[in-house]
Coordinates of C-alpha atoms (C1' of nucleotides) in Angstrom, one line a residue:
Chain A
M1 CA -20.8 -5.0 7.1
E2 CA -18.8 -7.7 6.4
D3 CA -16.8 -9.9 8.0
D4 CA -19.0 -13.2 7.9
N5 CA -16.5 -15.6 8.3
L6 CA -16.8 -15.4 12.1
D7 CA -16.4 -18.6 13.8
S8 CA -17.9 -19.3 17.1
N9 CA -14.7 -19.6 18.5
S10 CA -14.6 -15.2 18.5
V11 CA -16.1 -15.2 21.9
E12 CA -12.5 -16.3 23.3
E13 CA -11.0 -13.9 20.6
I14 CA -12.6 -10.5 21.8
D15 CA -11.3 -9.3 24.7
S16 CA -11.7 -6.7 26.6
E17 CA -10.3 -3.0 24.8
K18 CA -12.1 -4.4 21.8
A19 CA -15.4 -4.7 23.5
Y20 CA -15.5 -1.3 23.7
V21 CA -14.1 0.2 21.2
F22 CA -16.4 -1.2 18.6
C23 CA -19.3 0.5 20.3
L24 CA -17.0 3.9 18.9
C25 CA -17.1 3.1 15.3
M26 CA -19.4 4.5 13.9
C27 CA -19.8 7.9 16.5
H28 CA -17.9 10.4 14.4
H29 CA -17.2 8.4 11.3
H30 CA -18.7 11.6 9.1
C31 CA -16.4 13.6 11.1
M32 CA -13.1 12.1 10.6
K33 CA -10.9 13.2 7.3
D34 CA -8.1 11.8 8.3
Q35 CA -7.1 8.7 7.1
N36 CA -5.6 6.8 10.2
L37 CA -8.8 7.6 11.7
E38 CA -10.3 5.7 9.3
S39 CA -8.4 2.8 9.0
R40 CA -9.2 2.9 12.3
E41 CA -13.1 3.4 11.9
K42 CA -12.8 0.4 9.7
E43 CA -11.3 -1.7 12.5
E44 CA -13.7 -0.8 14.7
A45 CA -16.5 -1.8 12.7
R46 CA -14.7 -5.3 12.2
E47 CA -14.6 -5.3 16.3
E48 CA -18.5 -4.1 16.5
N49 CA -19.3 -7.0 14.0
K50 CA -17.5 -9.2 16.2
M51 CA -19.3 -7.7 18.9
L52 CA -23.0 -8.2 17.3
K53 CA -21.6 -12.2 16.1
F54 CA -20.7 -12.4 19.8
F55 CA -24.3 -11.8 20.6
D56 CA -25.7 -13.9 18.4
I57 CA -23.6 -17.2 19.7
L58 CA -25.0 -16.0 22.9
Q59 CA -28.3 -16.0 22.3
Q60 CA -27.9 -19.2 20.3
D61 CA -26.4 -20.9 23.3
K62 CA -29.4 -19.7 25.5
P63 CA -32.6 -20.2 23.6
E64 CA -34.5 -20.2 26.7
D65 CA -33.5 -16.5 27.2
A66 CA -35.3 -15.8 23.7
A67 CA -38.0 -17.5 24.7
N68 CA -38.8 -16.3 28.1
A69 CA -38.3 -12.9 26.6
N70 CA -41.1 -13.9 24.2
K71 CA -42.7 -14.0 27.4
G72 CA -42.3 -11.1 28.9
R73 CA -39.9 -8.6 28.6
F74 CA -38.7 -9.5 32.3
G75 CA -38.9 -13.0 31.7
H76 CA -35.4 -13.5 33.1
D77 CA -34.3 -16.0 35.4
E78 CA -35.0 -14.9 38.2
N79 CA -31.5 -16.3 39.9
E80 CA -29.7 -14.4 37.7
E81 CA -31.6 -10.9 38.1
S82 CA -29.9 -10.7 41.6
E83 CA -27.5 -9.7 39.2
L84 CA -28.1 -8.4 36.4
V85 CA -30.1 -5.3 35.7
S86 CA -32.7 -6.3 34.1
L87 CA -33.1 -3.4 30.8
C88 CA -34.8 -5.8 28.9
L89 CA -33.9 -3.2 26.3
G90 CA -34.2 -4.9 22.9
I91 CA -33.0 -8.0 22.8
S92 CA -33.2 -9.9 19.8
S93 CA -34.0 -13.3 19.5
K94 CA -33.6 -16.1 17.1
G95 CA -37.1 -16.4 17.7
K96 CA -38.1 -13.8 15.9
P97 CA -42.1 -13.5 14.4
T98 CA -41.9 -13.8 11.0
K99 CA -42.9 -10.8 10.2
D100 CA -39.2 -10.4 10.2
E101 CA -38.8 -13.0 6.6
K102 CA -41.7 -11.1 5.4
M103 CA -39.9 -7.6 5.8
N104 CA -36.4 -9.6 4.2
K105 CA -37.6 -9.1 0.5
N106 CA -34.3 -9.7 -0.4
G107 CA -31.2 -11.1 0.5
T108 CA -29.6 -7.6 1.0
E109 CA -32.0 -6.9 3.4
K110 CA -32.7 -10.1 5.4
R111 CA -28.7 -10.0 6.2
E112 CA -28.7 -6.5 7.3
D113 CA -31.2 -7.3 9.6
E114 CA -28.8 -10.0 10.4
D115 CA -26.5 -8.4 11.6
M116 CA -28.9 -5.8 13.4
E117 CA -30.6 -8.7 15.4
T118 CA -28.6 -7.8 18.5
R119 CA -29.0 -4.4 18.2
L120 CA -31.9 -1.9 19.7
V121 CA -35.3 -0.7 18.2
L122 CA -36.0 2.9 19.7
G123 CA -38.9 4.9 18.3
L124 CA -40.0 8.0 18.5
D125 CA -43.5 7.3 18.1
I126 CA -46.5 7.4 20.1
N127 CA -50.4 6.5 18.1
L128 CA -52.2 8.1 19.9
D129 CA -55.1 6.5 18.7
P130 CA -57.1 4.4 21.7
E131 CA -57.5 1.5 19.6
D132 CA -54.1 1.3 18.3
Q133 CA -53.2 2.1 22.0
A134 CA -54.9 -0.5 23.4
E135 CA -53.6 -2.6 20.6
G136 CA -50.0 -1.5 21.8
A137 CA -49.8 0.2 18.2
I138 CA -47.8 3.1 18.7
N139 CA -47.1 5.6 16.9
L140 CA -47.1 9.1 17.3
S141 CA -47.1 10.2 13.4
T142 CA -50.9 10.2 12.0
E143 CA -49.0 9.9 8.3
S144 CA -47.0 6.9 9.4
S145 CA -49.2 5.2 11.4
V146 CA -49.4 3.9 7.3
G147 CA -47.7 0.7 7.9
E148 CA -47.0 0.9 11.1
G149 CA -47.5 -0.4 14.6
A150 CA -47.5 -4.1 15.8
G151 CA -50.8 -4.7 14.1
K152 CA -50.3 -3.1 11.1
E153 CA -46.6 -3.9 9.8
E154 CA -46.7 -7.0 8.3
E155 CA -49.3 -5.6 5.2
A156 CA -46.7 -2.9 5.2
T157 CA -43.5 -2.9 3.8
E158 CA -43.4 1.0 2.8
M159 CA -43.5 2.7 6.4
W160 CA -43.0 5.8 4.9
P161 CA -44.6 6.2 1.6
P162 CA -43.9 8.1 -0.8
S163 CA -46.2 11.2 -1.0
K164 CA -48.0 10.1 -4.3
V165 CA -48.7 6.4 -2.6
L166 CA -49.8 8.7 0.2
R167 CA -52.1 10.8 -2.0
T168 CA -53.5 8.2 -3.0
M169 CA -54.0 6.3 0.4
K170 CA -55.9 9.3 1.3
S171 CA -57.8 9.2 -1.4
V172 CA -59.1 5.5 -1.3
D173 CA -60.0 5.9 2.5
K174 CA -61.7 9.1 3.5
S175 CA -62.1 7.7 7.0
E176 CA -59.9 7.7 8.0
A177 CA -59.8 11.7 7.9
S178 CA -60.0 12.0 11.4
Q179 CA -56.6 11.7 11.7
V180 CA -56.3 15.1 10.0
D181 CA -57.3 16.3 13.5
Q182 CA -54.2 14.9 15.3
P183 CA -51.0 16.3 15.0
K184 CA -48.3 15.0 12.7
K185 CA -45.4 13.5 13.5
T186 CA -43.6 14.0 16.5
R187 CA -40.4 15.8 16.1
V188 CA -37.6 15.9 18.2
S189 CA -35.1 19.0 18.0
I190 CA -32.1 18.5 19.5
R191 CA -29.7 22.1 19.8
A192 CA -26.3 21.4 20.1
R193 CA -23.2 22.6 19.4
C194 CA -21.5 21.1 16.5
D195 CA -19.2 22.4 13.7
T196 CA -19.6 19.5 12.1
Q197 CA -22.4 19.4 8.9
T198 CA -24.3 16.8 10.7
M199 CA -24.1 15.4 14.4
N200 CA -23.2 12.0 14.5
D201 CA -25.9 9.9 16.4
G202 CA -24.5 6.4 14.7
C203 CA -27.5 6.4 12.3
Q204 CA -27.1 6.3 8.9
W205 CA -28.3 9.3 6.5
R206 CA -28.9 10.1 3.2
K207 CA -29.1 13.7 2.0
Y208 CA -32.1 13.6 0.1
G209 CA -32.3 17.4 0.1
Q210 CA -31.8 20.7 0.7
K211 CA -34.1 24.2 1.6
M212 CA -33.1 27.3 2.1
A213 CA -35.8 27.4 4.8
K214 CA -37.4 30.9 5.8
G215 CA -35.8 33.5 8.2
N216 CA -32.5 31.6 8.2
P217 CA -29.9 32.2 6.3
C218 CA -28.2 28.6 6.4
P219 CA -29.7 25.9 4.4
R220 CA -31.7 23.4 5.9
A221 CA -30.5 19.5 4.7
Y222 CA -33.0 16.6 4.9
Y223 CA -31.1 13.5 5.6
R224 CA -33.3 10.0 5.9
C225 CA -32.1 6.8 7.2
T226 CA -30.3 4.3 5.1
V227 CA -30.2 1.8 8.3
S228 CA -33.0 0.0 6.5
P229 CA -34.5 0.6 3.0
S230 CA -38.1 1.4 4.0
C231 CA -36.9 3.6 7.6
P232 CA -39.4 6.5 7.6
V233 CA -37.4 8.5 10.2
R234 CA -36.4 11.8 8.9
K235 CA -33.9 13.8 10.0
Q236 CA -33.8 18.0 9.2
V237 CA -30.2 19.7 10.1
Q238 CA -29.9 23.2 10.3
R239 CA -27.5 25.2 11.5
C240 CA -28.7 28.1 14.5
A241 CA -29.6 31.5 12.8
E242 CA -28.2 33.1 15.6
D243 CA -25.3 31.2 16.8
M244 CA -24.0 29.2 13.8
S245 CA -21.8 27.0 15.9
I246 CA -25.3 25.9 17.4
L247 CA -26.3 23.1 15.1
I248 CA -30.7 22.0 15.0
T249 CA -31.2 18.7 14.9
T250 CA -34.5 17.7 13.7
Y251 CA -35.4 13.9 14.5
E252 CA -38.9 13.1 13.2
G253 CA -40.4 9.1 13.1
T254 CA -39.4 5.6 13.9
H255 CA -37.2 3.7 12.7
N256 CA -38.5 0.4 11.7
H257 CA -35.2 -1.7 12.0
P258 CA -32.9 -2.4 15.4
L259 CA -30.6 0.2 15.6
P260 CA -26.9 0.1 15.6
M261 CA -25.9 0.2 19.0
S262 CA -24.1 3.2 18.9
A263 CA -27.3 5.0 17.8
T264 CA -29.2 3.8 20.2
A265 CA -28.2 6.9 22.6
M266 CA -29.8 9.1 20.3
A267 CA -33.0 7.3 19.7
C268 CA -33.6 7.0 23.5
T269 CA -32.9 10.3 24.2
T270 CA -35.7 11.7 21.5
S271 CA -37.7 8.5 21.6
A272 CA -37.9 9.6 25.8
A273 CA -38.3 13.1 24.7
A274 CA -41.0 12.8 22.5
S275 CA -43.0 10.1 24.9
M276 CA -43.2 13.2 26.9
L277 CA -44.4 15.5 24.8
Q278 CA -46.8 12.9 23.7
S279 CA -48.6 13.1 27.3
P280 CA -52.4 13.0 26.8
S281 CA -51.8 16.2 29.6
L282 CA -49.3 18.9 28.0
G283 CA -51.5 19.3 25.8
S284 CA -53.6 21.1 27.8
Q285 CA -51.3 21.7 30.8
H286 CA -48.6 23.8 29.9
G287 CA -45.0 22.7 31.6
L288 CA -46.8 19.5 33.2
V289 CA -45.9 16.6 31.5
N290 CA -47.8 13.6 31.8
S291 CA -46.0 10.2 32.2
A292 CA -43.7 9.7 29.7
I293 CA -42.7 6.6 31.0
S294 CA -46.0 4.8 31.7
S295 CA -45.4 4.6 28.0
I296 CA -42.2 3.1 27.5
I297 CA -43.4 -0.1 27.7
N298 CA -45.4 -1.7 24.6
S299 CA -47.4 -4.1 26.0
S300 CA -48.7 -6.2 23.6
G301 CA -45.1 -6.8 22.4
P302 CA -43.6 -7.2 19.1
N303 CA -41.8 -4.3 18.1
Y304 CA -41.4 -4.3 14.8
Y305 CA -38.9 -6.4 14.1
N306 CA -37.8 -7.2 17.8
P307 CA -40.5 -8.6 19.9
N308 CA -38.1 -7.8 22.7
A309 CA -36.9 -4.1 21.6
L310 CA -38.2 -1.6 24.0
N311 CA -39.8 1.0 22.1
F312 CA -40.1 4.2 23.7
S313 CA -44.2 4.3 22.6
T314 CA -46.8 4.8 24.6
Y315 CA -48.1 1.7 26.6
Q316 CA -52.0 2.0 27.9
V317 CA -51.7 4.6 30.4
S318 CA -54.1 3.3 33.2
R319 CA -52.6 5.6 35.9
P320 CA -51.1 8.5 34.7
H321 CA -47.8 9.9 36.5
Q322 CA -46.4 12.9 36.4
F323 CA -43.7 15.3 36.2
Y324 CA -43.2 18.6 36.2
F325 CA -40.7 20.8 33.4
P326 CA -40.5 24.3 35.3
N327 CA -40.2 25.3 31.1
S328 CA -41.7 23.7 28.5
S329 CA -44.2 24.5 26.0
I330 CA -45.8 23.1 23.4
S331 CA -45.5 23.8 19.2
T332 CA -47.9 23.0 17.3
L333 CA -46.4 24.5 14.5
N334 CA -47.2 23.0 10.9
S335 CA -48.8 20.9 12.9
H336 CA -46.1 19.0 14.0
P337 CA -45.6 19.2 18.1
T338 CA -41.6 19.7 18.7
I339 CA -39.9 19.1 21.5
T340 CA -36.6 20.6 21.9
L341 CA -33.9 19.5 23.8
D342 CA -31.2 22.3 24.3
L343 CA -27.7 20.8 25.4
T344 CA -26.0 24.2 24.4
A345 CA -26.6 25.8 27.9
P346 CA -24.5 27.0 30.2
P347 CA -24.1 24.6 33.0
T348 CA -25.8 25.1 36.4
S349 CA -25.3 24.0 39.7
S350 CA -27.9 21.3 38.6
N351 CA -26.8 18.0 37.4
S352 CA -30.0 16.6 37.1
S353 CA -31.9 17.8 34.2
F354 CA -34.9 20.0 34.0
T355 CA -33.0 23.5 34.6
T356 CA -34.7 26.5 34.5
C357 CA -33.5 28.4 30.5
M358 CA -35.8 30.1 29.2
P359 CA -37.5 28.0 26.5
K360 CA -35.6 29.0 22.7
Y361 CA -38.2 28.5 21.2
S362 CA -42.4 27.8 21.5
S363 CA -41.9 24.7 21.6
T364 CA -41.6 22.3 24.3
N365 CA -37.8 23.1 25.4
L366 CA -35.2 20.7 27.8
S367 CA -32.7 22.6 28.6
F368 CA -29.4 20.2 29.3
S369 CA -26.4 21.5 31.0
S370 CA -24.7 18.5 31.8
G371 CA -22.6 16.7 30.2
F372 CA -21.3 14.3 27.5
S373 CA -22.5 13.3 24.5
P374 CA -23.7 9.7 24.1
L375 CA -23.0 10.7 20.2
Q376 CA -19.8 9.8 21.6
C377 CA -19.6 7.3 24.1
S378 CA -23.0 6.1 23.0
M379 CA -22.1 2.5 23.8
P380 CA -20.5 3.6 27.3
H381 CA -22.9 0.6 28.5
Q382 CA -20.6 -1.9 26.8
K383 CA -17.8 -0.8 29.2
P384 CA -19.1 2.1 31.2
W385 CA -16.8 0.9 34.5
G386 CA -13.6 1.0 31.9
G387 CA -14.4 4.3 30.8
Y388 CA -12.8 5.9 27.4
I389 CA -11.7 9.0 26.3
G390 CA -13.9 10.5 23.4
Y391 CA -14.5 14.2 21.3
F392 CA -17.4 15.0 20.3
N393 CA -17.9 15.4 16.8
S394 CA -14.6 15.7 14.8
G395 CA -12.2 15.1 17.6
P396 CA -10.2 11.8 17.4
L397 CA -11.3 8.8 19.7
T398 CA -9.2 7.6 21.8
Q399 CA -9.2 5.3 24.6
N400 CA -7.9 5.1 28.1
R401 CA -8.6 2.3 30.5
N402 CA -9.5 3.7 34.2
Q403 CA -8.7 1.5 36.6
G404 CA -10.7 2.6 38.9
G405 CA -13.9 1.7 36.8
N406 CA -15.0 4.9 36.3
F407 CA -16.0 6.6 33.0
L408 CA -13.6 9.4 31.5
L409 CA -14.8 11.4 28.9
N410 CA -14.1 13.6 27.1
T411 CA -16.7 15.2 25.2
G412 CA -14.5 17.9 23.0
N413 CA -17.5 20.8 24.2
Q414 CA -18.5 23.1 21.8
P415 CA -15.4 22.2 19.3
S416 CA -16.8 25.0 17.3
L417 CA -14.8 27.3 19.4
G418 CA -11.6 25.3 19.8
H419 CA -10.4 21.7 20.2
H420 CA -9.5 22.1 24.5
H421 CA -11.2 19.1 25.2
Q422 CA -11.5 18.6 28.6
P423 CA -12.2 15.4 30.0
I424 CA -15.3 14.7 32.1
Y425 CA -14.7 12.1 34.9
M426 CA -18.1 10.1 35.6
S427 CA -17.7 8.2 38.7
N428 CA -20.3 4.9 38.7
N429 CA -21.8 7.3 41.4
N430 CA -22.2 10.5 39.5
V431 CA -20.9 12.6 37.1
S432 CA -19.3 15.1 37.4
Q433 CA -20.3 17.9 34.4
Q434 CA -17.6 20.6 34.5
S435 CA -17.5 21.0 31.1
S436 CA -20.7 22.5 29.1
P437 CA -23.3 20.1 27.4
D438 CA -23.1 17.4 25.4
P439 CA -25.7 16.5 23.6
I440 CA -27.4 13.4 24.1
F441 CA -26.1 12.0 26.9
A442 CA -27.2 15.0 28.7
A443 CA -30.5 14.5 27.5
T444 CA -31.0 11.2 28.3
K445 CA -29.7 11.9 31.9
A446 CA -31.4 14.8 32.3
I447 CA -34.3 12.8 31.7
T448 CA -34.3 9.7 33.0
N449 CA -32.5 11.6 36.2
N450 CA -36.1 12.7 37.2
P451 CA -36.5 11.4 40.0
K452 CA -40.5 11.5 39.0
F453 CA -39.9 9.9 35.8
Q454 CA -37.7 7.1 37.8
S455 CA -40.7 7.0 40.0
A456 CA -43.3 7.2 36.8
L457 CA -41.2 4.3 34.8
A458 CA -40.9 2.5 38.1
T459 CA -44.2 2.5 38.9
A460 CA -45.4 1.7 35.0
L461 CA -42.8 -1.2 34.7
T462 CA -44.5 -2.6 38.0
E463 CA -48.2 -2.4 36.9
Y464 CA -46.4 -4.1 33.6
V465 CA -44.7 -6.5 34.8
G466 CA -47.0 -7.8 37.6
N467 CA -50.3 -7.4 35.1
E468 CA -48.3 -9.4 32.2
A469 CA -45.5 -10.6 31.4
C470 CA -43.9 -12.6 33.5
D471 CA -47.1 -14.5 34.6
G472 CA -46.6 -14.0 38.4
R473 CA -43.3 -15.3 38.8
L474 CA -41.7 -11.8 39.8
R475 CA -43.1 -10.1 42.4
E476 CA -43.7 -6.3 42.5
N477 CA -41.6 -5.2 44.3
H478 CA -38.7 -6.7 42.7
V479 CA -40.0 -5.6 39.7
L480 CA -39.7 -2.2 40.8
E481 CA -36.7 -2.4 42.1
S482 CA -35.2 -3.5 39.0
A483 CA -37.2 -0.4 37.2
E484 CA -35.5 1.8 39.9
L485 CA -31.8 0.7 39.0
N486 CA -32.5 -0.2 35.5
L487 CA -33.3 4.0 35.5
K488 CA -30.2 4.4 37.1
L489 CA -28.4 2.5 34.9
C490 CA -29.8 5.1 32.3
C491 CA -28.8 7.6 33.6
E492 CA -25.3 6.9 34.4
N493 CA -24.6 4.6 31.7
S494 CA -25.4 8.0 29.2
I495 CA -27.7 6.0 26.7
G496 CA -30.7 4.5 28.8
C497 CA -30.4 1.7 26.4
A498 CA -28.8 -1.5 26.6
S499 CA -29.4 -4.6 25.0
S500 CA -30.8 -7.3 27.0
K501 CA -28.5 -9.7 25.2
C502 CA -25.7 -7.7 27.4
L503 CA -27.8 -8.3 30.7
N504 CA -27.9 -11.9 29.6
M505 CA -24.1 -12.3 29.3
S506 CA -23.0 -10.5 31.4
S507 CA -23.0 -12.5 34.6
S508 CA -22.4 -15.9 33.2
S509 CA -20.5 -15.4 29.8
L510 CA -18.4 -12.6 30.4
K511 CA -17.5 -12.4 34.2
S512 CA -13.9 -14.1 33.6
Q513 CA -13.3 -11.2 30.8
Q514 CA -13.9 -8.6 32.4
G515 CA -13.4 -9.3 36.2
N516 CA -15.7 -7.0 37.9
S517 CA -15.4 -4.2 35.0
S518 CA -17.9 -6.1 32.8
I519 CA -17.8 -5.0 29.6
F520 CA -21.6 -5.2 30.2
P521 CA -23.0 -3.0 32.5
L522 CA -25.2 -5.5 33.8
T523 CA -23.4 -6.5 36.9
L524 CA -25.0 -4.5 39.6
P525 CA -23.1 -1.9 40.8
E526 CA -22.0 -2.3 44.2
Q527 CA -24.2 0.8 45.5
W528 CA -27.2 -0.9 44.0
K529 CA -27.1 -4.3 45.4
Chain B
dC1 C1' -20.0 0.6 -11.7
dG2 C1' -22.8 1.5 -7.7
dT3 C1' -23.7 5.1 -3.5
dT4 C1' -24.4 10.0 -2.6
dT5 C1' -25.0 14.3 -2.9
dT6 C1' -27.0 18.4 -5.5
dT7 C1' -30.8 20.7 -6.6
dG8 C1' -34.5 22.4 -9.7
dA9 C1' -39.0 20.8 -10.1
dC10 C1' -43.2 19.7 -8.1
dC11 C1' -46.7 19.0 -5.1
dG12 C1' -49.4 19.7 -0.8
dG13 C1' -50.9 22.5 3.0
dC14 C1' -51.8 27.7 4.6
dG15 C1' -53.5 32.3 4.5
dC16 C1' -54.9 35.8 2.1
Chain C
dG1 C1' -57.7 31.2 -7.2
dC2 C1' -52.9 33.0 -6.0
dG3 C1' -48.4 33.2 -3.7
dC4 C1' -45.6 31.3 -0.4
dC5 C1' -43.4 27.9 1.8
dG6 C1' -42.0 23.8 4.1
dG7 C1' -41.2 19.1 1.9
dT8 C1' -39.8 15.8 -1.3
dC9 C1' -38.9 13.8 -5.5
dA10 C1' -35.6 12.0 -9.1
dA11 C1' -31.8 13.7 -12.9
dA12 C1' -27.8 14.5 -13.6
dA13 C1' -23.2 15.1 -11.2
dA14 C1' -19.8 14.2 -8.4
dC15 C1' -17.8 10.4 -5.4
dG16 C1' -15.3 6.4 -3.5

DNA sequence: CGTTTTTGACCGGCGC
DNA sequence: GCGCCGGTCAAAAACG
């Protein structure tokens, strides 16, 4: 990331087209061999930096937003809420807690975080420990609970301590042995057709190992997130033994840093899936998933670095809401509860989601047949009504303005089987799923499209906001409405995650640039007003 | 020359 | 205790 020389005038310099180009830059860099494409990537990266800088500028212009956000995630100006959709996910404020600075022990890390101030933080971890939940410290993992969670992170700079350190810790503090009873890190496994070594999910990964796994002729590769040096997130990538065109990517852990916007799609999806897996009722009742969504809000607030970021983690579930997955099961293999999102199932008539495909694995299986990839269009909310065309994985990304404010995406369906990429046309109202699965968006959409999921989320938000977040300034009904709208946006915009900076700027700052087709999907679509 | 990948060694958990 | 297996480490090699 370079481009430190942007001046404040960059706001005017960013035209609408660039604005939605930048979000694509990281989506396909692993797959691009072509020199021209590489150079274009660099250009796009520069545009992303511009946009990030742009966010900071806007944030500086509106310090009250940060203050409000620190009060509560719904603490926007009420007048604005009539125009804006209040996702309130992952806004970074200049008023970040000082622990940010503590984490930035050297200049490099600090700059990295500065660059990512506008990015989102999403994680898989939900702490099942009731005490931690009460504190709003959310963590799925037993191991990573060392140093994770809102109440603990200040002492921890190494989120995923080396095994030697872990061993030492375990030997020192036997009192924590109770955690042994808890499952290990929750994993979210995503099956998707992919002809490249890894799915490009927007994050930066470094390979640290490769092993032959039993029962699979293909080696399993181990990657760790390198966006932040201390990020504990790991992923495993392995080809499916039965179908080599299917890539199984398993995510584990929570990013302890703001995510690049292009990575929020995956993070959002895995977070939602993990949230469902972590439902207290799921363990004892097959197929019945407790509200993933009551877990979306972390009440005591601060996310690791970003106090306003939405962490898909379990807030106290005072009133569990449940919804049903026809074919789900839990895998506790290796003590790792795993939820599998199967994005390879053939399309069905349903475009929402939880289809009735039988589980392929003895884990929580969600089969999605809908279609397109947030891997490529990971920030369509940057310009959801403007649209672009992208390819899943290795195909070239091109852009195409769509007059009607619609979203046009070429998913590069089943790239391993050819390169005839059929475009998917998505209107504001629904998604035509004419092609086969495109991974993460499908998952996100499937999860968030579930009416019960929406209802549960809305209720959870209502409870949360009504009780705590807004000092009584917002009416519950208003919040509920917002929550429902947010959910719709989550689905329609494919990732369910949007920077609230986008929210803040969408109406007042950017209307002139985009007209009705704001690059930020934060203006309320007509049909929802 | 810094970063990333490769790959054999090592470790811990688990079942027998 | 032993062996198997999954996962990680770290030195060397490769890469840009």
